[in-house]
Tab-separated table of C-alpha atoms and ligand atoms in Angstrom:
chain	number	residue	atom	x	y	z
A	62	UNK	CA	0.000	0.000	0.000
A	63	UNK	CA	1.207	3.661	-0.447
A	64	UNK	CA	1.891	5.451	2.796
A	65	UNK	CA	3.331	8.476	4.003
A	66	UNK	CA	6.739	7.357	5.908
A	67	UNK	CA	8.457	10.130	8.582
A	68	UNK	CA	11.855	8.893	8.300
A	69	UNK	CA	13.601	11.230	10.279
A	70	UNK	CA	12.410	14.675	12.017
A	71	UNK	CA	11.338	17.670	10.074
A	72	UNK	CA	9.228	17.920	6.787
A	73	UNK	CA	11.724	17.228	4.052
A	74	UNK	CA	12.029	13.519	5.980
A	75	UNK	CA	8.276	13.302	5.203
A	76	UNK	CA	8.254	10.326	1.962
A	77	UNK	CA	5.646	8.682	0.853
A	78	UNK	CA	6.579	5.024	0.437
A	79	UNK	CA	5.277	1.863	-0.329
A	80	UNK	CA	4.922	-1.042	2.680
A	81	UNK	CA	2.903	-4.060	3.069
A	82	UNK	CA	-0.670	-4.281	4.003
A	83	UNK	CA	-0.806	-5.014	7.673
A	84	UNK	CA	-2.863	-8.008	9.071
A	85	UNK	CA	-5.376	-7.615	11.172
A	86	UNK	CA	-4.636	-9.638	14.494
A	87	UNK	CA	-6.742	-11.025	17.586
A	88	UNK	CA	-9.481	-8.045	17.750
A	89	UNK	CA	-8.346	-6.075	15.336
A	90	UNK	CA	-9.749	-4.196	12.449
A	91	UNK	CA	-7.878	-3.638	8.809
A	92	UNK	CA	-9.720	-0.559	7.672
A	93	UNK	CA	-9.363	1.555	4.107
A	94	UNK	CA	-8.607	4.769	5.273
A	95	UNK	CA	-11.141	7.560	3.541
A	96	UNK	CA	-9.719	10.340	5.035
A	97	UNK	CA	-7.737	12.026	7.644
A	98	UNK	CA	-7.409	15.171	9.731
A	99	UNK	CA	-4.222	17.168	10.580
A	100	UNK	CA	-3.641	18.626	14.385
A	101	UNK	CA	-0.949	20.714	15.914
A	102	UNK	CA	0.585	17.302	17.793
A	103	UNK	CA	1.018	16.183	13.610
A	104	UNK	CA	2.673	19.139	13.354
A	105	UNK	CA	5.163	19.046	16.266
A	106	UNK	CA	5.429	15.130	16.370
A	107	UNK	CA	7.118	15.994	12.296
A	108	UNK	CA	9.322	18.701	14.009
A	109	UNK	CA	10.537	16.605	16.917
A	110	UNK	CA	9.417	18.901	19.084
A	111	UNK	CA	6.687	16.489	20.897
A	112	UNK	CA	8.011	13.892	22.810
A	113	UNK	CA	10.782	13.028	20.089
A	114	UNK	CA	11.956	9.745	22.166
A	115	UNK	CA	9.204	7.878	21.519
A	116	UNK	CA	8.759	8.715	18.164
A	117	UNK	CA	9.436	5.279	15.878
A	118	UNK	CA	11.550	5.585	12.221
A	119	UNK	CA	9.845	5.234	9.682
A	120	UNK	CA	6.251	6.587	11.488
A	121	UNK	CA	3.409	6.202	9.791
A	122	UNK	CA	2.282	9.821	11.265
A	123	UNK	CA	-1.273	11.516	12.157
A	124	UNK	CA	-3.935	9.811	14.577
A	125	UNK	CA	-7.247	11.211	13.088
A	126	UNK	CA	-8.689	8.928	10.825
A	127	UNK	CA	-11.994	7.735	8.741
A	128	UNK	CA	-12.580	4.538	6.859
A	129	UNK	CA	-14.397	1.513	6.436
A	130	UNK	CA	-13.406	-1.598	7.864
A	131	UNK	CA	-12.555	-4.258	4.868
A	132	UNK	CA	-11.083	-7.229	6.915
A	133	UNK	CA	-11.169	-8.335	10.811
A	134	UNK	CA	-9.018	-10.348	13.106
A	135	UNK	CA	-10.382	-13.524	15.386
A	136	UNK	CA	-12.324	-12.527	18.306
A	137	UNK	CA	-13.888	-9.218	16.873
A	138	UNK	CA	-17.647	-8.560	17.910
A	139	UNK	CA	-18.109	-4.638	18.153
A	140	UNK	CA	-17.590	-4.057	14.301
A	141	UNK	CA	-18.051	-6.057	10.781
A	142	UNK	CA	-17.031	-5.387	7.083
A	143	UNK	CA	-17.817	-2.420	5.583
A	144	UNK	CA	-18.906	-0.607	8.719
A	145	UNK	CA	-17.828	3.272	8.845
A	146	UNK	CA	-15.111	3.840	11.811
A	147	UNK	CA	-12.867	6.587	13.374
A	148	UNK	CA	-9.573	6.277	14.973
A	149	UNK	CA	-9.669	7.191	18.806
A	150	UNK	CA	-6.296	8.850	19.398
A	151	UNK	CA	-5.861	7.322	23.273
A	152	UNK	CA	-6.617	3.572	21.741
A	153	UNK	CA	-6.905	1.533	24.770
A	154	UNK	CA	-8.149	4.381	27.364
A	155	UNK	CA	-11.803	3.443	26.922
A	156	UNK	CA	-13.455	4.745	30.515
A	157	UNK	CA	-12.710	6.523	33.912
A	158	UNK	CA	-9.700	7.498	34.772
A	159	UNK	CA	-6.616	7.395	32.339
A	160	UNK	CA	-3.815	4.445	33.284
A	161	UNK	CA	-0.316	6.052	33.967
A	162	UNK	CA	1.021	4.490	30.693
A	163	UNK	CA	-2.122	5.582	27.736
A	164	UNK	CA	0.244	7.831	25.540
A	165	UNK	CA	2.402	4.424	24.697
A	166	UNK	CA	-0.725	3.298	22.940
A	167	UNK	CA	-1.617	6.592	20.735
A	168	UNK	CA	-1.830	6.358	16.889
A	169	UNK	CA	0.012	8.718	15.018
A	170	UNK	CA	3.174	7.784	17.178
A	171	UNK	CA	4.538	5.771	18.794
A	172	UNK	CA	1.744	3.667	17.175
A	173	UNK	CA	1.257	4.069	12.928
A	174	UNK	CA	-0.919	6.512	12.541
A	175	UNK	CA	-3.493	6.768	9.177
A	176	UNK	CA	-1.492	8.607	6.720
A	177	UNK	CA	-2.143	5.199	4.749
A	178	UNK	CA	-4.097	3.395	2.509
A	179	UNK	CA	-4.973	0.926	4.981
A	180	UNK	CA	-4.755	1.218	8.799
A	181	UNK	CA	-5.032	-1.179	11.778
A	182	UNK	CA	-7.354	-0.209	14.783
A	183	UNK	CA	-8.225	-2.262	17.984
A	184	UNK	CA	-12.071	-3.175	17.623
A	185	UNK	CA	-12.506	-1.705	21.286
A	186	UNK	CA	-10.235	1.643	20.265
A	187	UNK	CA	-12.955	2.214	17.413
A	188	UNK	CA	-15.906	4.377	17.226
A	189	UNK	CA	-18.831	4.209	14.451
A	190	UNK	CA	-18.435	7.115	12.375
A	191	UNK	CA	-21.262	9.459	12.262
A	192	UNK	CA	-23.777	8.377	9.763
A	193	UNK	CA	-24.568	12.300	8.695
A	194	UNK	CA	-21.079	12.814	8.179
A	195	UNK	CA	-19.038	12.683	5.083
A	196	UNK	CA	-15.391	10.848	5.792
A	197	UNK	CA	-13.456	14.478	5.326
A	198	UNK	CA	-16.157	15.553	8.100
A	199	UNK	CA	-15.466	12.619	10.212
A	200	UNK	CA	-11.920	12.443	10.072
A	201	UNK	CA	-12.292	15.646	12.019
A	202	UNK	CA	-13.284	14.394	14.972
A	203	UNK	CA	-11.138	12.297	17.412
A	204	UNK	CA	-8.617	15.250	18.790
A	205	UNK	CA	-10.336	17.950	18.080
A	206	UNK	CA	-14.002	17.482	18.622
A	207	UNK	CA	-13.535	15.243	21.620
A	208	UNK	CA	-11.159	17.314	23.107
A	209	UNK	CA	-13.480	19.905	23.512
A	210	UNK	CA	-16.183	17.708	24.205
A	211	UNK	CA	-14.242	16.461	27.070
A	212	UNK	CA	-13.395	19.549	28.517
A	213	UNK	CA	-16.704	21.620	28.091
A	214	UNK	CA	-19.080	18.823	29.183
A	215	UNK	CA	-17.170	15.705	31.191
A	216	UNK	CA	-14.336	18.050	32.918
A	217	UNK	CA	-16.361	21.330	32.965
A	218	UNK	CA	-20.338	20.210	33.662
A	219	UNK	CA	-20.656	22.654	31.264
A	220	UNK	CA	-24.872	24.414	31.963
A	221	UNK	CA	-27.022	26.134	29.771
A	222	UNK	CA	-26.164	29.768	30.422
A	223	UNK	CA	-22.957	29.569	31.546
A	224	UNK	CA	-19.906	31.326	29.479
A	225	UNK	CA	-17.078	30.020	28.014
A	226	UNK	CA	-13.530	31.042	27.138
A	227	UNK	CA	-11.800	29.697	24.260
A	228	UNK	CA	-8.410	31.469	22.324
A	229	UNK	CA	-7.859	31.340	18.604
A	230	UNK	CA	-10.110	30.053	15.745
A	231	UNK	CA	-7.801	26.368	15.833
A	232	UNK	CA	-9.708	23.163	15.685
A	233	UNK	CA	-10.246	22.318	19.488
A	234	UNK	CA	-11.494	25.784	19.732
A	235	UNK	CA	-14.101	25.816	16.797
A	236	UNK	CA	-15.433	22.529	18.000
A	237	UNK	CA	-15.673	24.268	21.832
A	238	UNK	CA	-17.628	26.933	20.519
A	239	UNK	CA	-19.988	24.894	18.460
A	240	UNK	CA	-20.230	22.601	21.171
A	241	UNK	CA	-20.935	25.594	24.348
A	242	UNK	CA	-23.379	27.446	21.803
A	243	UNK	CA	-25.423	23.647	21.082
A	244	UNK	CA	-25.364	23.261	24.954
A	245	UNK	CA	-26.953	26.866	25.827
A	246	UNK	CA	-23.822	28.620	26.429
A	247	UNK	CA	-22.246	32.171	25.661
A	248	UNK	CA	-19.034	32.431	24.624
A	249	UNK	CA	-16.108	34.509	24.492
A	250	UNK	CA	-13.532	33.925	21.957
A	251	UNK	CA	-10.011	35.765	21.811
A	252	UNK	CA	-7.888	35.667	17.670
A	253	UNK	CA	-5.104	37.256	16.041
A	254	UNK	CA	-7.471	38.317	13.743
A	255	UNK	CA	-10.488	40.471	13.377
A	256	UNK	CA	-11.498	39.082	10.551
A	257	UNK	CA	-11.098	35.547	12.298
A	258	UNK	CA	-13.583	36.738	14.801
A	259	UNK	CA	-16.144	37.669	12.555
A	260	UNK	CA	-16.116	34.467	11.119
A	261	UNK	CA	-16.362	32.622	14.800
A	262	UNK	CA	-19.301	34.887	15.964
A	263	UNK	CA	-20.988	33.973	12.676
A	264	UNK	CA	-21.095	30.307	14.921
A	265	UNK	CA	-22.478	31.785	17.286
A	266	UNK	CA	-19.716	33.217	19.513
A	267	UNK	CA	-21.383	36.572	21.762
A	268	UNK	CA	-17.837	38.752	21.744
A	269	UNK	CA	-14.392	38.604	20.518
A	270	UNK	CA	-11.143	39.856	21.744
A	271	UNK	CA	-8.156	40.604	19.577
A	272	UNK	CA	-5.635	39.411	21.681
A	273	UNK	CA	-2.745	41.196	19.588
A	274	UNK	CA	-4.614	44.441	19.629
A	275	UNK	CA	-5.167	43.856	23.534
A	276	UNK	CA	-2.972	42.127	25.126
A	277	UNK	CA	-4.463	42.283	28.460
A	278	UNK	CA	-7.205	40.584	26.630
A	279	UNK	CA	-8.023	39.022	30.203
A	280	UNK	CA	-8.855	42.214	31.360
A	281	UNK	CA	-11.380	42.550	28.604
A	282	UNK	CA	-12.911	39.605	29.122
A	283	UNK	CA	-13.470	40.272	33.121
A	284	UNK	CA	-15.193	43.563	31.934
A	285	UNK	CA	-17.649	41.527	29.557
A	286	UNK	CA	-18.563	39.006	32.337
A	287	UNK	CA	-19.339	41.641	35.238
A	288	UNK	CA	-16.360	41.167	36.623
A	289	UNK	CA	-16.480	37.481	37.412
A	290	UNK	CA	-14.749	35.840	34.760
A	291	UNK	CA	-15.598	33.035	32.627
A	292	UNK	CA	-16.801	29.366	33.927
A	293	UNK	CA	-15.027	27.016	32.037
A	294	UNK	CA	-11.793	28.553	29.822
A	295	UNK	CA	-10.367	26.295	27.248
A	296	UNK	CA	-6.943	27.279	27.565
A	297	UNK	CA	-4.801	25.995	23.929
A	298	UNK	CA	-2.111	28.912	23.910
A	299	UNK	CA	-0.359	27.327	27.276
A	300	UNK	CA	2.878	28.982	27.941
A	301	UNK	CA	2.955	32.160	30.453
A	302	UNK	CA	-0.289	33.159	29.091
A	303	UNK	CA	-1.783	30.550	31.733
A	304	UNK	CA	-2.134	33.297	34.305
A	305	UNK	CA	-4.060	35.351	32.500
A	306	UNK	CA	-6.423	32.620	31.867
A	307	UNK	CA	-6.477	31.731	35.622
A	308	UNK	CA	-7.811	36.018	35.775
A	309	UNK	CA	-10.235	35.309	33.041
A	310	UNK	CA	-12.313	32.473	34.833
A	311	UNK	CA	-14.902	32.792	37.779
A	312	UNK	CA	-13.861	32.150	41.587
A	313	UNK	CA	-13.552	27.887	41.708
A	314	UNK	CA	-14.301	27.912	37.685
A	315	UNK	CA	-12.288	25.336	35.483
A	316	UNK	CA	-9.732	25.809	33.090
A	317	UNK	CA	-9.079	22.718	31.008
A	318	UNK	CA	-5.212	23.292	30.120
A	319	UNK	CA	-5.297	21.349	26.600
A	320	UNK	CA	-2.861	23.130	24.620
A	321	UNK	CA	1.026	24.842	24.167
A	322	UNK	CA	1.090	26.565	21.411
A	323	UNK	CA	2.950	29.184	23.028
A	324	UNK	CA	5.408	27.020	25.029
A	325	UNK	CA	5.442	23.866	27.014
A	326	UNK	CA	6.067	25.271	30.810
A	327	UNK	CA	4.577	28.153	32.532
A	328	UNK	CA	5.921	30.109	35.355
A	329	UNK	CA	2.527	30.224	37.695
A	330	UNK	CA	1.406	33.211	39.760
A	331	UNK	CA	0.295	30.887	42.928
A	332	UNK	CA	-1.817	33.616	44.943
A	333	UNK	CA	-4.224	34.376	42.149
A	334	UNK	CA	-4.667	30.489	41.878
A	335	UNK	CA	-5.322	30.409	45.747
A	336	UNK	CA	-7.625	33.250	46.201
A	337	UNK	CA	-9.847	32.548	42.925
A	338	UNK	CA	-9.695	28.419	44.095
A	339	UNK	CA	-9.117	27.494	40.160
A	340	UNK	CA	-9.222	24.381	39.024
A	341	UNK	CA	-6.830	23.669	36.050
A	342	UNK	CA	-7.257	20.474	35.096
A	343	UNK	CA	-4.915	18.796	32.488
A	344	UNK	CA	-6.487	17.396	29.211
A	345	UNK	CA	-5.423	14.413	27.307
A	346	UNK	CA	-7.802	14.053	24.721
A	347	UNK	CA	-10.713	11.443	26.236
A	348	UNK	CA	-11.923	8.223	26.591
A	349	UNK	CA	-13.322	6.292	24.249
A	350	UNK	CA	-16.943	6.406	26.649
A	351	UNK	CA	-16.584	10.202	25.970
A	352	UNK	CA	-16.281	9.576	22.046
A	353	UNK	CA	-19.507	7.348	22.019
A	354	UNK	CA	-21.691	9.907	23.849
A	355	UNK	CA	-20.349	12.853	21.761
A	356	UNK	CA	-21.117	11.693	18.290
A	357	UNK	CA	-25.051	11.586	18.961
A	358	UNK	CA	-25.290	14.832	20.625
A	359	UNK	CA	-23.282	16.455	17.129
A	360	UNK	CA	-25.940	14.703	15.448
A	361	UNK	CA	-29.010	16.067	17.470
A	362	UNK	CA	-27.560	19.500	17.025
A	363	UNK	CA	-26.852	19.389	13.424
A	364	UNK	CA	-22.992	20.250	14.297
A	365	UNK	CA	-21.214	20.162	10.967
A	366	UNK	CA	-17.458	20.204	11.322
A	367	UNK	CA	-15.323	23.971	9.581
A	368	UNK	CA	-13.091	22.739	7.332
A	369	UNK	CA	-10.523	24.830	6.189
A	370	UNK	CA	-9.197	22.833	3.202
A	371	UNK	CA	-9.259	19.250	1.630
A	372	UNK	CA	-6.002	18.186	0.354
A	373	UNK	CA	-5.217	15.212	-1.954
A	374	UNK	CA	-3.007	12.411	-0.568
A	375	UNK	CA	-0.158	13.298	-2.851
A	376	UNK	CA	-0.429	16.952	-1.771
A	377	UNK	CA	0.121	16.000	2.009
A	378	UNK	CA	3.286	18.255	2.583
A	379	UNK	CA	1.166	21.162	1.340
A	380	UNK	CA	-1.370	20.082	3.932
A	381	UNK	CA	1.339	20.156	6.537
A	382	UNK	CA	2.101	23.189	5.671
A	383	UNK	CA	-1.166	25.042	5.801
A	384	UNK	CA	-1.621	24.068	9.152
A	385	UNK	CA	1.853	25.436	10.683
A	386	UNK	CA	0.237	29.066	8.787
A	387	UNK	CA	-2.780	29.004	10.537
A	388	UNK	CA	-6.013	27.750	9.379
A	389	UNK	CA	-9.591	28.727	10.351
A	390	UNK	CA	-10.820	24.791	11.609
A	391	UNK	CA	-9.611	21.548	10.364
A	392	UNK	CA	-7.013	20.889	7.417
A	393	UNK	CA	-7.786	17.503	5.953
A	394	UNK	CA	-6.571	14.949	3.863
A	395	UNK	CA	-8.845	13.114	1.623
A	396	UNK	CA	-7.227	9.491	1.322
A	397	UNK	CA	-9.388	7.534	-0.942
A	398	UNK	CA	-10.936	8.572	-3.631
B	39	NAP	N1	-4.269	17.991	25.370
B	39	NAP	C1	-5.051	17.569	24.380
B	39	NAP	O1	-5.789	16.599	24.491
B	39	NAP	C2	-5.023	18.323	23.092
B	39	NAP	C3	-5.942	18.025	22.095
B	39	NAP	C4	-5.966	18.821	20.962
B	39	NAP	C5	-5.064	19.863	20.834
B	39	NAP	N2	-4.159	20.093	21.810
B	39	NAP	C6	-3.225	21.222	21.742
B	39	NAP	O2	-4.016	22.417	21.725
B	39	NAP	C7	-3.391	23.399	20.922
B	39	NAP	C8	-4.356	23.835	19.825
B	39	NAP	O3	-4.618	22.744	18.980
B	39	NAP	P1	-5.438	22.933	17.636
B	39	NAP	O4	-5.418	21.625	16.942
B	39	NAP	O5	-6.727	23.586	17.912
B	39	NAP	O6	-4.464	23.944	16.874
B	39	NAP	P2	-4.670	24.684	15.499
B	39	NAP	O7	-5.875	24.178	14.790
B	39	NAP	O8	-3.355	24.665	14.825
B	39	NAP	O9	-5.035	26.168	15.993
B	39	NAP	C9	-4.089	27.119	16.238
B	39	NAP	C10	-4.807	28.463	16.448
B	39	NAP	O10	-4.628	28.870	17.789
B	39	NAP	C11	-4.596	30.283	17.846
B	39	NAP	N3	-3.454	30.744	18.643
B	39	NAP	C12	-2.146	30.636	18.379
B	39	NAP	N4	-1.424	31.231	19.346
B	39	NAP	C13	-2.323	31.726	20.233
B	39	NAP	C14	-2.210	32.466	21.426
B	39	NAP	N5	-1.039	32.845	21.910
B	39	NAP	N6	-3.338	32.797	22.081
B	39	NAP	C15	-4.533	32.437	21.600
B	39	NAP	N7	-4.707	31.742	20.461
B	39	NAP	C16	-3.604	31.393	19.789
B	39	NAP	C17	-4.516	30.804	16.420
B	39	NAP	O11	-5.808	31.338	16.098
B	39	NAP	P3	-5.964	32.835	15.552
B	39	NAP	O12	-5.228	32.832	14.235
B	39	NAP	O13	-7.415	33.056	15.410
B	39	NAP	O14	-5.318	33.733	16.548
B	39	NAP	C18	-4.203	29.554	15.608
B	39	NAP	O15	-4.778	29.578	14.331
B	39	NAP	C19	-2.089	22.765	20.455
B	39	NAP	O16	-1.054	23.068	21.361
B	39	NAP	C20	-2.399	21.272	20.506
B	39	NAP	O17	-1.251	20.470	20.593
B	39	NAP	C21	-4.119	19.337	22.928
C-alpha cells in the first residue's frame, strides 16, 4: 500500500513510500482509510518537538482517521465489514480514569498513525463514524471534537447559560464553541485576527477579543462578564499566558489546560490560583466512553465540522504546511478517492 513514511524529524524527511498491508490480528480491524485530519501534535510530532523519544523511524504519522473496515481479526464482535469507523487517538483508554502508561498506545506515534491506505485499529479503540457525516467531516473528529467535548461537558459540567472562554479560531477551539453554543452557552472567543472573529461569531460566539490588539485581553474579558470571569476557559495557547487565563475564569471555575502553542512550561502566579480556588485540570484528549456519547449529541444538534481545506493524498506536505500558517478549523486529507 502507499503510505506516508516520517523517516527522520522535520518535513523534508516526510516520503511517501510503499509497505505491506498489515494483518489484522486477535481483535483487530484492517480498515481503508477515507480520510484524515491534521492537528498541531502532527505538526510538532514531524518537528521533533513532541516527545521526540518515543517517536518510531519510519512513522506512519497523524492519529485522526476515517474509513471503512474491509477485513477483521479472530475474536472481533463490536464491528463487521464495511462498517464506517474513526480512529480514537488514546486507543486503549476506553473509561474513567486514564492508566499512567495511555500515551504508549496513541496512533500517530509511537503507534502508525493513518497517513495510509490501509490502517489497523483495535475493535474496542474504534468508534462508528457518524452516519450524517461525510469521511473528510469525520476524520475531524477524534482530537479535536472530543477534546473539547471532554473539557466543556465531562471536565467542565458545562450548563445552559454559563460562558465560556476559548483562544484562537484552531480546531479544538471551533469545535468548543460549536459545542458551548449547542449546549446553551455564551461564549467569548479571543484571535489574532479580526477578521477571524467575525467568522467565529458567525457560529455563534457573543464577543471577541483581539488578543494582539489587547494584550491584556483578560482584562477585557473580566469587563464583559461583570467582573467574574468566565466558567469554564479552554486554555490551547499554554505557555505564560496561563495566568491570564487563571484572571479570566470565575472564583472555583475550570480551566481545562489542553494546549502549548505558546510554550510547554509556565511560570505560575500561585496567589491568584489560591484566592480565585481554580481548578486547572490537564487534558489528554478522552476516553473512548466520551467519544460514544459525543457523536449523537453532534448529530441532534446538526454540528457540521469547519473545514478549512481538503487536500489530496499526494499533496500531504502542502497540507502540513497550511496548518503550521494558521487555518480557520480543520485541514484535511482526503485518502481515498
Ligand atoms: N491535550 C489535548 O488533548 C489536546 C488536544 C488537541 C489539541 N491540543 C493542543 O491544543 C493546541 C491547539 O490545537 P489545535 O489543533 O486547535 O491547533 P490549530 O488548529 O493549529 O489552531 C491554532 C490556532 O490557535 C490560535 N493561537 C495561536 N497562538 C495563540 C495564542 N497565543 N493565544 C490564543 N490563540 C492562539 C490561532 O488562532 P488565531 O489565528 O485566530 O489567533 C491559531 O490559528 C495545540 O497546542 C495542541 O497540541 C491538545
Amino acid at each position: 500500500m502507499k503510505a506516508w513514511l516520517l523517516k527522520d524529524f522535520g518535513l523534508n524527511n516526510l516520503e511517501l513510500g510503499d509497505v505491506p498491508v498489515p494483518v489484522p490480528q486477535q481483535g483487530e480491524l484492517l480498515v481503508r482509510v477515507g480520510a484524515v485530519s491534521l492537528n498541531f501534535r502532527d505538526k510538532a510530532i514531524v518537528d521533533g518537538i513532541y516527545e521526540p523519544h518515543k517517536v518510531p523511524k519510519p512513522l506512519i504519522p497523524v492519529s485522526d482517521a476515517v474509513g471503512e473496515v474491509v477485513a477483521v481479526g479472530a475474536g472481533v464482535t463490536r464491528f463487521q465489514v464495511g462498517d464506517r469507523v474513526n480512529s480514537h487517538l488514546y486507543s486503549h483508554w476506553l473509561d474513567g480514569a486514564p492508566a499512567p502508561d495511555e500515551p504508549e498506545y496513541c496512533l500517530g506515534s509511537p503507534l502508525p498513525g493513518g497517513l495510509a491506505e490501509y490502517m489497523i485499529l483495535h475493535e474496542n479503540g474504534a468508534v462508528k463514524a457518524p452516519a450524517g457525516m461525510s469521511d473528510e467531516e469525520a476524520s475531524t473528529l477524534p482530537i479535536a471534537a472530543l477534546t473539547a467535548w471532554y473539557s466543556l461537558m465531562d471536565v467542565g459540567n458545562l450548563q445552559p447559560a454559563q460562558t465560556v472562554l476559548v483562544q484562537g479560531t484552531g480546531g479544538v477551539s471551533i469545535f468548543a464553541v460549536q459545542i458551548a453554543v449547542a449546549q446553551g452557552a455564551r461564549v467569548i472567543a479571543t484571535s489574532s485576527s479580526d477578521a477571524n472573529l467575525d467568522k467565529i461569531k458567525a457560529l455563534g460566539v457573543s464577543d471577541g477579543v483581539n488578543y494582539r490588539t489587547h494584550p491584556d485581553w483578560e482584562q477585557k474579558v473580566l469587563e464583559l462578564t461583570g467582573g467574574k470571569g468566565v466558567d469554564v476557559t479552554i486554555d490551547v495557547a499554554g505557555g505564560d499566558g496561563l495566568n491570564k487565563s487563571v484572571l479570566a475564569t470565575k472564583a472555583a471555575g475550570v480551566i481545562a489546560q489542553v494546549g502549548f502553542l505558546t510554550g510547554q512550561t509556565a511560570q505560575l502566579q500561585l496567589m491568584p490560583v489560591i484566592f480565585r480556588q481554580t481548578t486547572i485540570r490537564g487534558i489528554a484528549v478522552a476516553p473512548r466512553t466520551s467519544f460514544d456519547r459525543m457523536n449523537p449529541f453532534l448529530d441532534r444538534h446538526g454540528i457540521k465540522p469547519v473545514i478549512d481545506k481538503v487536500y489530496a493524498f499526494q499533496d500531504t506536505v502542502q497540507a502540513y504546511e497550511h496548518l503550521a500558517r494558521g487555518a480557520f478549523g480543520k485541514v484535511v486529507i482526503k485518502v481515498a478517492d
